[in-house]
Amino acid sequence: MDFSNIFLQMFILFSLMIVGYLCNHYHILGKAENKMLSKLVMTVGVPGLIIASVKNGCPFDDRMELFYVLLVVSGVNMLLPPISIVINKILHVQEDSSLYKFMFIFPNAGFIGFPVISAIFGEGALIYAALFQLPHNVLMYTYGISLVNGGHRAKTSLKDFINPCIVAALIACVICLCDIKEPQMIWQSCTYLGNITTPLGMLIIGSSLADVDMKHVLDDLKVIPFIFLKLLLFPLIVYGIMHMFVTNEILVYVVTITLAMPVATNAVIMTNVYDGNVQLSSKTVFLTTVCSILSIPLLCMILTGF
């Protein structure tokens, strides 16, 4: 990894967040605009980015490796719920324990994860991130909803699991299996569409952070060790375990970096929908997002032994 490039990319992302924050402060962006732009990014930008990641054909030496990658990321996702229970016991969480589980399990893979992985490893690594999202999306709309819905059984339908990002990931899988490289004009179009993801995503996050009440950000002291566990310690443990059993180095790095992303903004959305602790979810998203600006480069330095 090129550390100067990692720090440069994180500085650029942080700069874009500041612009988004200022846009909110000067009433250029607000909740309505954030919602509209979020929909644009998740229905057009990220899908374009995912498909563009395989524009040069199958990135795997053996096409069947795609199924191996899917098996590994599915296994990682299955382990997240029981690990979240252990994390809660370590932190002695009693109130909002389900919300803490949700915030631990679900990282911000879309708005921040994809741009960061693309910046560090290149577009080709995004196929790994996209494959990680397939089982993760299923987990989100089953177990995730039950967590923020007071433990009640989640009412889901096929529509909940099918969104533009998942469709794009499935298309990318087909492209990999068939090793399709033409026509280039389609890949170029997807690249252009994908290029809106990073700037718009960071502007949205910056604008959203402007709405957080700074006076109450550190009211719950459990948030501090939670941030350390989520952004640094747990990803390092995952890396150590995967490094012993998984030979695909890029896969190990992508899964590790993805799990080290800030808390998903869906935590705020779902606590709003299901009358959860919106204040806790908002400030945790805020703090993990700000801390990730330093924790991601630090994690990369630790992973490669400086």
XYZ file of C-alpha atoms in Angstrom:
306
model
C 0.000 0.000 0.000
C 1.136 3.538 -0.782
C 0.628 5.364 2.530
C 1.118 8.800 1.008
C -1.746 7.987 -1.381
C -3.942 6.678 1.469
C -3.437 9.836 3.540
C -3.990 11.961 0.437
C -7.237 10.160 -0.383
C -8.527 10.452 3.199
C -7.643 14.162 3.213
C -9.567 14.606 -0.038
C -12.582 12.760 1.383
C -12.412 14.841 4.567
C -12.207 18.043 2.496
C -15.347 17.040 0.614
C -17.107 16.361 3.934
C -16.203 19.875 5.095
C -17.682 21.311 1.897
C -20.873 19.333 2.578
C -20.924 20.629 6.160
C -20.593 24.222 4.909
C -23.284 23.661 2.282
C -25.652 22.663 5.078
C -24.571 25.575 7.263
C -25.295 28.051 4.462
C -28.606 26.343 3.592
C -27.469 25.043 0.201
C -28.081 21.474 1.361
C -30.659 20.262 3.871
C -32.489 17.079 4.832
C -34.604 17.088 1.655
C -31.566 17.567 -0.594
C -29.587 14.945 1.342
C -32.387 12.431 0.849
C -32.631 13.155 -2.879
C -28.862 12.983 -3.447
C -28.601 9.810 -1.331
C -31.137 8.136 -3.595
C -29.161 9.268 -6.649
C -25.902 7.877 -5.269
C -27.378 4.522 -4.225
C -29.459 3.969 -7.389
C -27.043 5.336 -9.996
C -23.574 6.062 -8.606
C -22.707 2.946 -6.593
C -24.214 0.509 -9.161
C -22.152 2.226 -11.867
C -19.061 1.910 -9.689
C -19.686 -1.812 -9.110
C -20.180 -2.640 -12.800
C -17.180 -0.505 -13.793
C -15.027 -2.589 -11.419
C -15.192 -5.514 -13.878
C -14.817 -3.486 -17.085
C -11.599 -5.387 -17.883
C -13.293 -8.757 -17.562
C -12.929 -11.327 -14.784
C -10.333 -10.193 -12.188
C -9.893 -13.759 -10.903
C -7.347 -16.215 -12.325
C -9.981 -18.931 -12.011
C -13.574 -17.819 -12.604
C -14.808 -20.318 -10.028
C -12.908 -18.300 -7.419
C -15.914 -15.975 -7.439
C -17.906 -18.642 -5.585
C -15.041 -19.137 -3.133
C -15.041 -15.391 -2.385
C -18.811 -15.439 -1.912
C -18.476 -18.392 0.488
C -15.827 -16.585 2.562
C -17.745 -13.291 2.838
C -20.939 -15.185 3.700
C -19.083 -16.928 6.518
C -17.798 -13.602 7.848
C -21.323 -12.152 7.803
C -22.727 -15.156 9.686
C -20.211 -14.610 12.488
C -21.030 -10.919 13.004
C -24.270 -11.342 15.059
C -22.761 -13.655 17.736
C -19.647 -11.470 17.924
C -21.843 -8.396 18.489
C -23.291 -10.127 21.578
C -19.762 -10.621 22.946
C -18.936 -6.952 22.265
C -22.007 -5.869 24.233
C -20.938 -8.023 27.186
C -17.426 -6.551 27.080
C -18.843 -3.015 27.128
C -21.501 -3.920 29.745
C -24.219 -2.531 27.491
C -27.709 -2.808 28.987
C -29.779 -0.008 27.490
C -30.029 0.089 23.686
C -28.175 -3.238 23.442
C -29.935 -4.129 20.169
C -28.952 -0.796 18.633
C -25.314 -1.318 19.655
C -25.422 -4.731 17.959
C -26.807 -3.128 14.797
C -24.156 -0.396 14.799
C -21.390 -2.959 15.273
C -22.561 -5.321 12.538
C -23.362 -2.844 9.765
C -20.603 -0.550 8.429
C -21.007 2.294 5.967
C -19.901 0.238 2.970
C -21.667 2.337 0.324
C -20.914 6.011 0.869
C -17.454 5.589 2.425
C -16.398 1.947 1.979
C -16.555 1.809 -1.809
C -14.700 5.122 -2.386
C -11.996 4.223 0.163
C -11.451 0.710 -1.237
C -11.352 2.098 -4.774
C -8.817 4.749 -3.715
C -6.544 2.283 -1.883
C -6.741 -0.858 -4.035
C -8.099 0.398 -7.366
C -11.420 -0.171 -9.123
C -10.748 -3.887 -9.604
C -11.034 -4.520 -5.852
C -14.630 -3.285 -5.807
C -15.904 -6.672 -7.009
C -14.831 -8.079 -3.614
C -16.680 -5.287 -1.799
C -19.746 -5.875 -3.977
C -19.726 -9.615 -3.217
C -19.454 -8.828 0.506
C -22.625 -6.762 0.198
C -24.728 -9.655 -1.161
C -25.010 -11.644 2.118
C -24.673 -8.422 4.116
C -27.803 -7.034 2.476
C -29.752 -10.181 3.418
C -28.506 -9.833 7.009
C -29.522 -6.156 7.088
C -33.132 -6.742 6.036
C -33.700 -9.745 8.305
C -31.657 -9.664 11.500
C -30.875 -5.939 11.212
C -34.511 -4.864 11.078
C -35.420 -7.176 13.971
C -32.748 -5.470 16.103
C -34.123 -1.949 15.633
C -37.724 -3.186 15.669
C -37.630 -4.233 19.309
C -36.692 -7.840 18.576
C -39.895 -8.524 16.657
C -39.774 -10.724 13.606
C -38.994 -8.565 10.595
C -41.638 -8.367 7.894
C -39.672 -8.600 4.687
C -40.393 -9.319 1.058
C -38.291 -10.074 -1.998
C -38.400 -6.360 -2.825
C -36.418 -5.597 0.358
C -33.497 -7.690 -0.870
C -33.480 -6.382 -4.433
C -32.007 -2.919 -4.821
C -29.849 -1.328 -7.553
C -26.603 -2.138 -5.718
C -27.468 -5.825 -5.382
C -28.625 -5.998 -9.022
C -25.333 -4.375 -10.084
C -23.382 -6.896 -7.980
C -25.238 -9.792 -9.641
C -24.572 -8.290 -13.086
C -20.888 -7.969 -12.160
C -20.880 -11.667 -11.185
C -22.292 -12.632 -14.604
C -19.705 -10.435 -16.340
C -16.952 -12.162 -14.343
C -18.202 -15.667 -15.108
C -18.570 -14.882 -18.825
C -15.384 -12.744 -18.924
C -17.155 -10.027 -20.927
C -14.924 -7.105 -21.978
C -16.948 -5.432 -24.720
C -18.482 -3.029 -25.612
C -16.175 -0.467 -24.035
C -18.692 2.372 -24.402
C -20.935 0.684 -21.814
C -18.057 0.302 -19.353
C -17.057 3.929 -19.914
C -20.632 5.061 -19.251
C -20.677 3.050 -16.006
C -17.340 4.595 -15.035
C -18.701 8.114 -15.534
C -21.804 7.281 -13.485
C -19.697 5.672 -10.769
C -17.521 8.769 -10.549
C -20.372 10.715 -8.913
C -20.318 8.383 -5.899
C -17.324 9.778 -4.034
C -17.972 13.550 -4.281
C -21.726 13.313 -3.730
C -21.387 10.692 -0.987
C -18.936 12.823 0.987
C -21.039 15.974 0.520
C -24.087 14.119 1.857
C -22.188 12.822 4.901
C -20.753 16.273 5.645
C -24.178 17.851 5.334
C -25.756 15.180 7.552
C -23.107 15.643 10.246
C -24.031 19.332 10.436
C -27.400 18.299 11.894
C -25.851 16.483 14.885
C -26.195 18.232 18.266
C -22.554 18.600 19.320
C -23.486 19.281 22.961
C -24.556 15.661 23.507
C -22.027 13.819 21.328
C -20.093 12.302 24.254
C -22.963 11.883 26.724
C -22.708 8.073 26.599
C -19.130 7.097 27.528
C -19.650 3.563 26.160
C -19.399 5.084 22.697
C -15.647 5.693 23.102
C -14.516 2.051 23.665
C -17.141 0.976 21.114
C -15.447 3.172 18.497
C -12.028 1.681 19.309
C -13.367 -1.872 19.076
C -15.255 -1.253 15.837
C -12.750 0.840 13.903
C -9.470 -0.780 14.959
C -9.386 -3.790 17.286
C -12.065 -5.981 15.687
C -10.855 -5.424 12.080
C -7.326 -6.340 13.201
C -8.598 -9.559 14.805
C -10.525 -10.409 11.615
C -7.405 -9.748 9.545
C -5.302 -12.008 11.771
C -7.774 -14.895 11.529
C -8.443 -14.528 7.792
C -4.734 -14.185 7.045
C -4.192 -17.695 8.445
C -6.895 -19.381 6.362
C -7.527 -17.250 3.244
C -4.850 -17.098 0.556
C -6.421 -14.281 -1.480
C -4.660 -11.230 -0.029
C -6.902 -8.618 -1.676
C -10.003 -10.371 -0.300
C -8.541 -10.298 3.223
C -7.700 -6.600 2.956
C -11.070 -5.614 1.465
C -13.079 -7.470 4.138
C -10.889 -5.967 6.878
C -11.186 -2.403 5.552
C -14.944 -2.804 4.989
C -15.495 -3.888 8.600
C -13.412 -0.887 9.736
C -15.802 1.575 8.124
C -17.934 3.927 10.287
C -21.407 2.940 11.451
C -23.868 2.749 8.548
C -26.138 5.761 8.080
C -28.948 3.181 7.939
C -28.687 3.120 11.740
C -30.129 6.644 11.806
C -32.704 5.912 9.112
C -33.992 2.742 10.795
C -34.115 4.197 14.313
C -36.231 6.992 12.855
C -38.557 4.499 11.175
C -38.882 2.171 14.181
C -38.820 4.819 16.952
C -35.416 3.832 18.300
C -32.742 5.941 19.999
C -32.095 8.374 17.140
C -29.781 10.542 19.244
C -27.472 7.598 20.034
C -27.379 6.374 16.427
C -26.768 9.904 15.069
C -23.875 10.740 17.374
C -22.269 7.302 16.889
C -22.436 7.683 13.107
C -20.936 11.163 13.526
C -18.090 10.075 15.824
C -17.143 6.937 13.887
C -17.165 8.894 10.620
C -14.877 11.618 11.987
C -12.571 9.108 13.714
C -12.314 6.977 10.553
C -10.395 9.779 8.847
C -7.444 8.842 11.072
C -8.276 5.221 11.934
C -8.334 3.966 8.324
C -4.780 5.149 7.468
C -3.614 3.918 10.904
C -5.196 0.509 10.285
C -3.507 0.258 6.879
C -0.150 1.101 8.460
C -0.601 -1.590 11.125
C -1.698 -4.202 8.569
C 1.447 -3.729 6.507
C 3.785 -3.359 9.485
C 4.544 0.244 8.628
